[in-house]
Amino acid sequence: MLHVSRNTVAKYADMEDMSPAAPMPQRRGRPALEGNEEWVAGVLEADLGAPRKQRHTARRIYDRLVAERGYGGSYSTVQRFVREFRLARAAAGGEGYLELEWAPGTCQVDFGNFRAAVGGRTLDLKLLVATLPHSNDRQCVALMSQRSECLCAGLLEIFRRWGRAPAAMVLDNATEAGRMVRGEVTESRLFSQFRAHYRFESRYCNPYSGNEKGSVENAVGFLRRNPLVPVPAFGWKSVFLGSQPRSGRSCGPRCGSSRGRCGRRRRAWGARRR
């Protein structure tokens, strides 16, 4: 005899999954924060469009609750709510990985600042840099500003050097092409028309996330440390043509070998043109 109750046997015979249920911790209530939870969530949502170092801390939210809404609860309650809100958003948002291998025809674009002597005058200029991460080709154009008019003129010059427009372009959130705030992109009218004319897709990095386009970030740093040191001197016309001292057609290091990194760049470029 098994000494098992008939009712117990019937209970388990009808069960599809006999795995024991995982213990679920009971969520602690926040009665002191009732009526203020939506206000706090709204403040944290609005922070997503602000610079990272100018966002609300839990302490700052607590101080505002006390001063503006007469909150009488504890700081730890506010701190716990802020932590849970941010953890929930981090778990739900984002893809959880970065692109390490880029498809052919994908272009990364960014601006860098530099100083140059132009026609005998010292000017602070903008350096438009575009890279093709798949082949590691790099191009640059010096411009007077990074307004959308200058951006489109510089990209047109780079497209002329490549002989075609890219299939997709990844841009910094700080360029005049557009902005991404809370996941929504707003493009400038001129750049939107430029993109439609050349039929390429545009994607924007998250604010303060230069690691999402490391190829062009590396190219900007290489240019500032090498061809732009010491401070270069230009004739006025050469600035708008985008010529750089010792840079040639590509902004990468010179290499005469058909093997290695530069050789792979030339072979990938030839495959892309075919």
mmCIF file of C-alpha atoms in Angstrom:
data_model
loop_
_atom_site.group_PDB
_atom_site.id
_atom_site.type_symbol
_atom_site.label_atom_id
_atom_site.label_comp_id
_atom_site.label_asym_id
_atom_site.label_seq_id
_atom_site.Cartn_x
_atom_site.Cartn_y
_atom_site.Cartn_z
ATOM 1 C CA MET A 1 0.000 0.000 0.000
ATOM 2 C CA LEU A 2 1.250 3.528 -0.860
ATOM 3 C CA HIS A 3 -0.806 5.197 1.867
ATOM 4 C CA VAL A 4 -1.697 8.058 -0.525
ATOM 5 C CA SER A 5 -5.039 9.761 -0.353
ATOM 6 C CA ARG A 6 -7.444 9.208 -3.237
ATOM 7 C CA ASN A 7 -8.014 12.981 -3.415
ATOM 8 C CA THR A 8 -4.266 13.606 -3.709
ATOM 9 C CA VAL A 9 -3.966 11.112 -6.578
ATOM 10 C CA ALA A 10 -6.938 12.729 -8.379
ATOM 11 C CA LYS A 11 -5.441 16.206 -7.885
ATOM 12 C CA TYR A 12 -2.095 15.315 -9.479
ATOM 13 C CA ALA A 13 -3.600 13.110 -12.182
ATOM 14 C CA ASP A 14 -5.440 16.152 -13.596
ATOM 15 C CA MET A 15 -2.373 18.452 -13.500
ATOM 16 C CA GLU A 16 -0.475 19.120 -16.765
ATOM 17 C CA ASP A 17 2.563 20.694 -15.047
ATOM 18 C CA MET A 18 3.605 19.287 -11.690
ATOM 19 C CA SER A 19 6.502 21.697 -11.195
ATOM 20 C CA PRO A 20 6.176 23.590 -7.923
ATOM 21 C CA ALA A 21 5.374 27.278 -8.340
ATOM 22 C CA ALA A 22 8.283 29.610 -7.737
ATOM 23 C CA PRO A 23 7.873 31.734 -4.617
ATOM 24 C CA MET A 24 6.849 35.274 -5.558
ATOM 25 C CA PRO A 25 7.923 38.013 -3.174
ATOM 26 C CA GLN A 26 5.087 40.269 -2.177
ATOM 27 C CA ARG A 27 5.490 43.799 -3.474
ATOM 28 C CA ARG A 28 5.758 46.293 -0.691
ATOM 29 C CA GLY A 29 3.112 48.953 -0.751
ATOM 30 C CA ARG A 30 3.899 52.654 -0.899
ATOM 31 C CA PRO A 31 0.927 54.340 0.746
ATOM 32 C CA ALA A 32 2.893 57.513 1.452
ATOM 33 C CA LEU A 33 3.655 57.921 -2.266
ATOM 34 C CA GLU A 34 0.088 57.381 -3.470
ATOM 35 C CA GLY A 35 -1.035 60.281 -5.647
ATOM 36 C CA ASN A 36 2.575 61.212 -6.458
ATOM 37 C CA GLU A 37 3.677 58.138 -8.399
ATOM 38 C CA GLU A 38 2.533 59.518 -11.770
ATOM 39 C CA TRP A 39 4.261 62.837 -11.052
ATOM 40 C CA VAL A 40 7.556 61.093 -10.232
ATOM 41 C CA ALA A 41 7.268 58.878 -13.333
ATOM 42 C CA GLY A 42 6.658 61.982 -15.465
ATOM 43 C CA VAL A 43 9.785 63.649 -14.069
ATOM 44 C CA LEU A 44 11.878 60.565 -14.839
ATOM 45 C CA GLU A 45 10.463 60.337 -18.382
ATOM 46 C CA ALA A 46 11.234 64.018 -19.004
ATOM 47 C CA ASP A 47 14.818 63.389 -17.842
ATOM 48 C CA LEU A 48 15.447 61.130 -20.850
ATOM 49 C CA GLY A 49 15.821 64.197 -23.073
ATOM 50 C CA ALA A 50 18.172 66.004 -20.671
ATOM 51 C CA PRO A 51 21.980 65.687 -20.447
ATOM 52 C CA ARG A 52 22.962 62.704 -18.322
ATOM 53 C CA LYS A 53 24.592 64.836 -15.616
ATOM 54 C CA GLN A 54 21.546 67.103 -15.363
ATOM 55 C CA ARG A 55 19.002 64.422 -14.604
ATOM 56 C CA HIS A 56 17.127 64.016 -11.327
ATOM 57 C CA THR A 57 18.610 61.874 -8.620
ATOM 58 C CA ALA A 58 16.336 60.174 -6.086
ATOM 59 C CA ARG A 59 17.415 62.782 -3.533
ATOM 60 C CA ARG A 60 16.481 65.663 -5.838
ATOM 61 C CA ILE A 61 13.068 64.131 -6.543
ATOM 62 C CA TYR A 62 12.491 63.691 -2.800
ATOM 63 C CA ASP A 63 13.401 67.333 -2.147
ATOM 64 C CA ARG A 64 11.010 68.496 -4.873
ATOM 65 C CA LEU A 65 8.221 66.279 -3.553
ATOM 66 C CA VAL A 66 8.579 67.802 -0.102
ATOM 67 C CA ALA A 67 8.819 71.397 -1.362
ATOM 68 C CA GLU A 68 6.271 71.292 -4.202
ATOM 69 C CA ARG A 69 3.756 68.603 -3.232
ATOM 70 C CA GLY A 70 3.908 68.449 0.562
ATOM 71 C CA TYR A 71 5.192 64.883 0.645
ATOM 72 C CA GLY A 72 5.431 63.492 4.167
ATOM 73 C CA GLY A 73 6.890 60.047 3.501
ATOM 74 C CA SER A 74 10.439 58.775 3.803
ATOM 75 C CA TYR A 75 13.320 59.212 1.375
ATOM 76 C CA SER A 76 13.827 55.430 1.127
ATOM 77 C CA THR A 77 10.319 55.058 -0.354
ATOM 78 C CA VAL A 78 11.140 57.532 -3.124
ATOM 79 C CA GLN A 79 14.547 55.947 -3.677
ATOM 80 C CA ARG A 80 12.995 52.478 -4.031
ATOM 81 C CA PHE A 81 10.408 53.744 -6.530
ATOM 82 C CA VAL A 82 13.078 55.485 -8.648
ATOM 83 C CA ARG A 83 15.275 52.362 -8.655
ATOM 84 C CA GLU A 84 12.385 50.089 -9.675
ATOM 85 C CA PHE A 85 11.302 52.515 -12.422
ATOM 86 C CA ARG A 86 14.782 52.667 -13.948
ATOM 87 C CA LEU A 87 15.350 48.911 -13.714
ATOM 88 C CA ALA A 88 12.000 48.222 -15.394
ATOM 89 C CA ARG A 89 12.753 50.657 -18.192
ATOM 90 C CA ALA A 90 16.267 49.244 -18.711
ATOM 91 C CA ALA A 91 14.856 45.712 -18.949
ATOM 92 C CA ALA A 92 12.150 46.721 -21.431
ATOM 93 C CA GLY A 93 14.053 49.176 -23.616
ATOM 94 C CA GLY A 94 17.046 48.709 -25.884
ATOM 95 C CA GLU A 95 18.189 45.702 -27.849
ATOM 96 C CA GLY A 96 20.842 44.604 -25.379
ATOM 97 C CA TYR A 97 23.706 44.465 -27.895
ATOM 98 C CA LEU A 98 25.797 46.650 -30.178
ATOM 99 C CA GLU A 99 26.548 46.060 -33.835
ATOM 100 C CA LEU A 100 30.108 44.766 -34.166
ATOM 101 C CA GLU A 101 29.988 43.648 -37.806
ATOM 102 C CA TRP A 102 28.547 46.242 -40.159
ATOM 103 C CA ALA A 103 26.814 45.409 -43.430
ATOM 104 C CA PRO A 104 28.357 46.652 -46.709
ATOM 105 C CA GLY A 105 27.081 50.076 -47.682
ATOM 106 C CA THR A 106 26.487 51.242 -44.107
ATOM 107 C CA CYS A 107 28.039 54.632 -43.371
ATOM 108 C CA GLN A 108 28.794 56.322 -40.032
ATOM 109 C CA VAL A 109 28.918 60.129 -39.861
ATOM 110 C CA ASP A 110 30.171 62.497 -37.171
ATOM 111 C CA PHE A 111 31.625 65.976 -36.698
ATOM 112 C CA GLY A 112 34.844 66.961 -34.953
ATOM 113 C CA ASN A 113 36.136 70.391 -33.982
ATOM 114 C CA PHE A 114 39.539 71.665 -35.073
ATOM 115 C CA ARG A 115 41.464 74.900 -35.486
ATOM 116 C CA ALA A 116 43.210 75.969 -38.689
ATOM 117 C CA ALA A 117 44.826 79.008 -40.290
ATOM 118 C CA VAL A 118 42.711 79.950 -43.316
ATOM 119 C CA GLY A 119 43.900 82.780 -45.520
ATOM 120 C CA GLY A 120 46.080 84.088 -42.689
ATOM 121 C CA ARG A 121 43.238 83.996 -40.122
ATOM 122 C CA THR A 122 42.877 81.463 -37.309
ATOM 123 C CA LEU A 123 39.420 79.895 -37.410
ATOM 124 C CA ASP A 124 37.568 77.234 -35.425
ATOM 125 C CA LEU A 125 36.165 74.854 -38.040
ATOM 126 C CA LYS A 126 34.115 71.677 -38.187
ATOM 127 C CA LEU A 127 35.453 68.446 -39.654
ATOM 128 C CA LEU A 128 32.812 66.196 -41.221
ATOM 129 C CA VAL A 129 34.024 62.587 -41.139
ATOM 130 C CA ALA A 130 32.290 59.641 -42.827
ATOM 131 C CA THR A 131 33.395 56.018 -42.615
ATOM 132 C CA LEU A 132 32.350 52.715 -44.160
ATOM 133 C CA PRO A 133 33.001 50.256 -41.298
ATOM 134 C CA HIS A 134 32.755 47.168 -43.508
ATOM 135 C CA SER A 135 35.720 48.236 -45.681
ATOM 136 C CA ASN A 136 37.208 50.721 -43.163
ATOM 137 C CA ASP A 137 37.244 53.505 -45.771
ATOM 138 C CA ARG A 138 37.349 56.998 -44.261
ATOM 139 C CA GLN A 139 36.654 60.400 -45.809
ATOM 140 C CA CYS A 140 36.642 63.898 -44.348
ATOM 141 C CA VAL A 141 35.550 67.389 -45.367
ATOM 142 C CA ALA A 142 36.342 70.632 -43.532
ATOM 143 C CA LEU A 143 33.364 72.976 -43.139
ATOM 144 C CA MET A 144 32.545 76.304 -41.551
ATOM 145 C CA SER A 145 29.702 74.918 -39.391
ATOM 146 C CA GLN A 146 27.618 71.796 -38.874
ATOM 147 C CA ARG A 147 24.293 73.303 -39.939
ATOM 148 C CA SER A 148 22.186 71.097 -42.176
ATOM 149 C CA GLU A 149 23.209 73.120 -45.284
ATOM 150 C CA CYS A 150 26.898 72.474 -44.611
ATOM 151 C CA LEU A 151 26.234 68.857 -43.656
ATOM 152 C CA CYS A 152 24.473 68.141 -46.952
ATOM 153 C CA ALA A 153 27.190 69.928 -48.968
ATOM 154 C CA GLY A 154 29.913 67.920 -47.204
ATOM 155 C CA LEU A 155 28.096 64.616 -47.687
ATOM 156 C CA LEU A 156 27.634 65.429 -51.378
ATOM 157 C CA GLU A 157 31.409 65.864 -51.734
ATOM 158 C CA ILE A 158 32.021 62.536 -49.947
ATOM 159 C CA PHE A 159 29.450 60.754 -52.139
ATOM 160 C CA ARG A 160 31.288 62.138 -55.175
ATOM 161 C CA ARG A 161 34.545 60.571 -53.938
ATOM 162 C CA TRP A 162 32.881 57.219 -53.255
ATOM 163 C CA GLY A 163 31.061 57.294 -56.584
ATOM 164 C CA ARG A 164 27.719 56.497 -54.968
ATOM 165 C CA ALA A 165 25.548 57.085 -51.902
ATOM 166 C CA PRO A 166 25.494 54.575 -49.017
ATOM 167 C CA ALA A 167 22.531 52.310 -48.351
ATOM 168 C CA ALA A 168 22.248 53.384 -44.707
ATOM 169 C CA MET A 169 23.724 56.198 -42.626
ATOM 170 C CA VAL A 170 24.238 56.213 -38.846
ATOM 171 C CA LEU A 171 24.390 59.716 -37.404
ATOM 172 C CA ASP A 172 25.155 61.341 -34.100
ATOM 173 C CA ASN A 173 22.247 62.773 -32.152
ATOM 174 C CA ALA A 174 24.125 66.103 -31.982
ATOM 175 C CA THR A 175 24.291 66.698 -35.760
ATOM 176 C CA GLU A 176 21.920 69.097 -37.487
ATOM 177 C CA ALA A 177 20.428 66.195 -39.477
ATOM 178 C CA GLY A 178 17.955 65.350 -36.738
ATOM 179 C CA ARG A 179 17.337 64.526 -33.101
ATOM 180 C CA MET A 180 16.233 61.416 -31.244
ATOM 181 C CA VAL A 181 14.409 62.139 -27.988
ATOM 182 C CA ARG A 182 12.706 59.314 -26.070
ATOM 183 C CA GLY A 183 13.033 57.039 -29.079
ATOM 184 C CA GLU A 184 11.351 59.468 -31.510
ATOM 185 C CA VAL A 185 13.380 60.969 -34.373
ATOM 186 C CA THR A 186 12.769 64.451 -35.767
ATOM 187 C CA GLU A 187 14.762 65.220 -38.930
ATOM 188 C CA SER A 188 15.490 68.646 -40.366
ATOM 189 C CA ARG A 189 13.542 69.396 -43.531
ATOM 190 C CA LEU A 190 16.636 69.916 -45.685
ATOM 191 C CA PHE A 191 18.331 66.690 -44.599
ATOM 192 C CA SER A 192 15.094 64.745 -45.024
ATOM 193 C CA GLN A 193 14.869 65.990 -48.636
ATOM 194 C CA PHE A 194 18.566 65.203 -49.184
ATOM 195 C CA ARG A 195 18.070 61.656 -47.846
ATOM 196 C CA ALA A 196 14.983 61.115 -50.004
ATOM 197 C CA HIS A 197 16.883 62.266 -53.109
ATOM 198 C CA TYR A 198 19.762 59.827 -52.573
ATOM 199 C CA ARG A 199 17.488 57.095 -51.179
ATOM 200 C CA PHE A 200 19.445 56.022 -48.122
ATOM 201 C CA GLU A 201 18.164 55.004 -44.712
ATOM 202 C CA SER A 202 19.069 57.125 -41.672
ATOM 203 C CA ARG A 203 19.541 55.876 -38.114
ATOM 204 C CA TYR A 204 20.378 57.935 -35.040
ATOM 205 C CA CYS A 205 22.437 56.985 -32.017
ATOM 206 C CA ASN A 206 21.132 57.407 -28.506
ATOM 207 C CA PRO A 207 22.203 60.659 -26.796
ATOM 208 C CA TYR A 208 25.746 60.498 -25.364
ATOM 209 C CA SER A 209 26.355 57.042 -26.881
ATOM 210 C CA GLY A 210 29.390 57.458 -29.112
ATOM 211 C CA ASN A 211 30.211 53.773 -28.623
ATOM 212 C CA GLU A 212 27.316 52.961 -30.978
ATOM 213 C CA LYS A 213 29.359 54.297 -33.920
ATOM 214 C CA GLY A 214 32.908 53.511 -32.896
ATOM 215 C CA SER A 215 34.317 53.462 -36.452
ATOM 216 C CA VAL A 216 33.746 57.163 -37.116
ATOM 217 C CA GLU A 217 34.613 58.156 -33.527
ATOM 218 C CA ASN A 218 37.981 56.448 -34.014
ATOM 219 C CA ALA A 219 38.472 58.213 -37.359
ATOM 220 C CA VAL A 220 37.773 61.646 -35.823
ATOM 221 C CA GLY A 221 40.326 60.956 -33.084
ATOM 222 C CA PHE A 222 42.931 59.745 -35.595
ATOM 223 C CA LEU A 223 42.540 62.914 -37.682
ATOM 224 C CA ARG A 224 42.860 65.262 -34.727
ATOM 225 C CA ARG A 225 45.978 63.491 -33.477
ATOM 226 C CA ASN A 226 47.741 63.138 -36.846
ATOM 227 C CA PRO A 227 46.994 65.215 -39.994
ATOM 228 C CA LEU A 228 45.694 68.145 -37.900
ATOM 229 C CA VAL A 229 48.814 68.350 -35.728
ATOM 230 C CA PRO A 230 50.406 70.855 -35.872
ATOM 231 C CA VAL A 231 47.648 73.388 -36.614
ATOM 232 C CA PRO A 232 47.263 73.213 -40.421
ATOM 233 C CA ALA A 233 47.183 76.147 -42.828
ATOM 234 C CA PHE A 234 44.835 76.298 -45.826
ATOM 235 C CA GLY A 235 44.019 78.512 -48.717
ATOM 236 C CA TRP A 236 40.394 79.650 -48.442
ATOM 237 C CA LYS A 237 39.171 77.506 -51.331
ATOM 238 C CA SER A 238 40.696 74.292 -50.056
ATOM 239 C CA VAL A 239 38.585 74.352 -46.876
ATOM 240 C CA PHE A 240 35.373 74.041 -48.839
ATOM 241 C CA LEU A 241 36.856 71.365 -51.093
ATOM 242 C CA GLY A 242 37.651 69.347 -47.966
ATOM 243 C CA SER A 243 41.345 68.839 -48.653
ATOM 244 C CA GLN A 244 43.457 67.954 -45.625
ATOM 245 C CA PRO A 245 47.257 68.009 -45.373
ATOM 246 C CA ARG A 246 48.758 64.549 -45.887
ATOM 247 C CA SER A 247 45.331 62.907 -45.774
ATOM 248 C CA GLY A 248 44.809 62.057 -49.471
ATOM 249 C CA ARG A 249 41.581 60.360 -50.539
ATOM 250 C CA SER A 250 41.359 58.273 -47.380
ATOM 251 C CA CYS A 251 41.846 59.454 -43.810
ATOM 252 C CA GLY A 252 43.376 56.190 -42.667
ATOM 253 C CA PRO A 253 47.072 55.405 -42.151
ATOM 254 C CA ARG A 254 49.094 54.955 -45.326
ATOM 255 C CA CYS A 255 50.050 51.441 -46.276
ATOM 256 C CA GLY A 256 51.578 50.107 -49.485
ATOM 257 C CA SER A 257 50.945 46.462 -48.692
ATOM 258 C CA SER A 258 48.176 44.460 -50.371
ATOM 259 C CA ARG A 259 47.845 42.395 -47.198
ATOM 260 C CA GLY A 260 46.586 43.289 -43.742
ATOM 261 C CA ARG A 261 44.088 45.959 -42.772
ATOM 262 C CA CYS A 262 44.661 48.320 -45.701
ATOM 263 C CA GLY A 263 44.673 45.448 -48.180
ATOM 264 C CA ARG A 264 41.340 44.229 -46.841
ATOM 265 C CA ARG A 265 40.017 47.785 -47.197
ATOM 266 C CA ARG A 266 40.979 47.938 -50.889
ATOM 267 C CA ARG A 267 39.552 44.483 -51.648
ATOM 268 C CA ALA A 268 36.270 45.285 -49.855
ATOM 269 C CA TRP A 269 36.054 48.610 -51.693
ATOM 270 C CA GLY A 270 36.532 46.845 -55.043
ATOM 271 C CA ALA A 271 33.854 44.274 -54.159
ATOM 272 C CA ARG A 272 31.453 47.041 -53.163
ATOM 273 C CA ARG A 273 31.965 48.907 -56.443
ATOM 274 C CA ARG A 274 31.270 45.728 -58.429
#
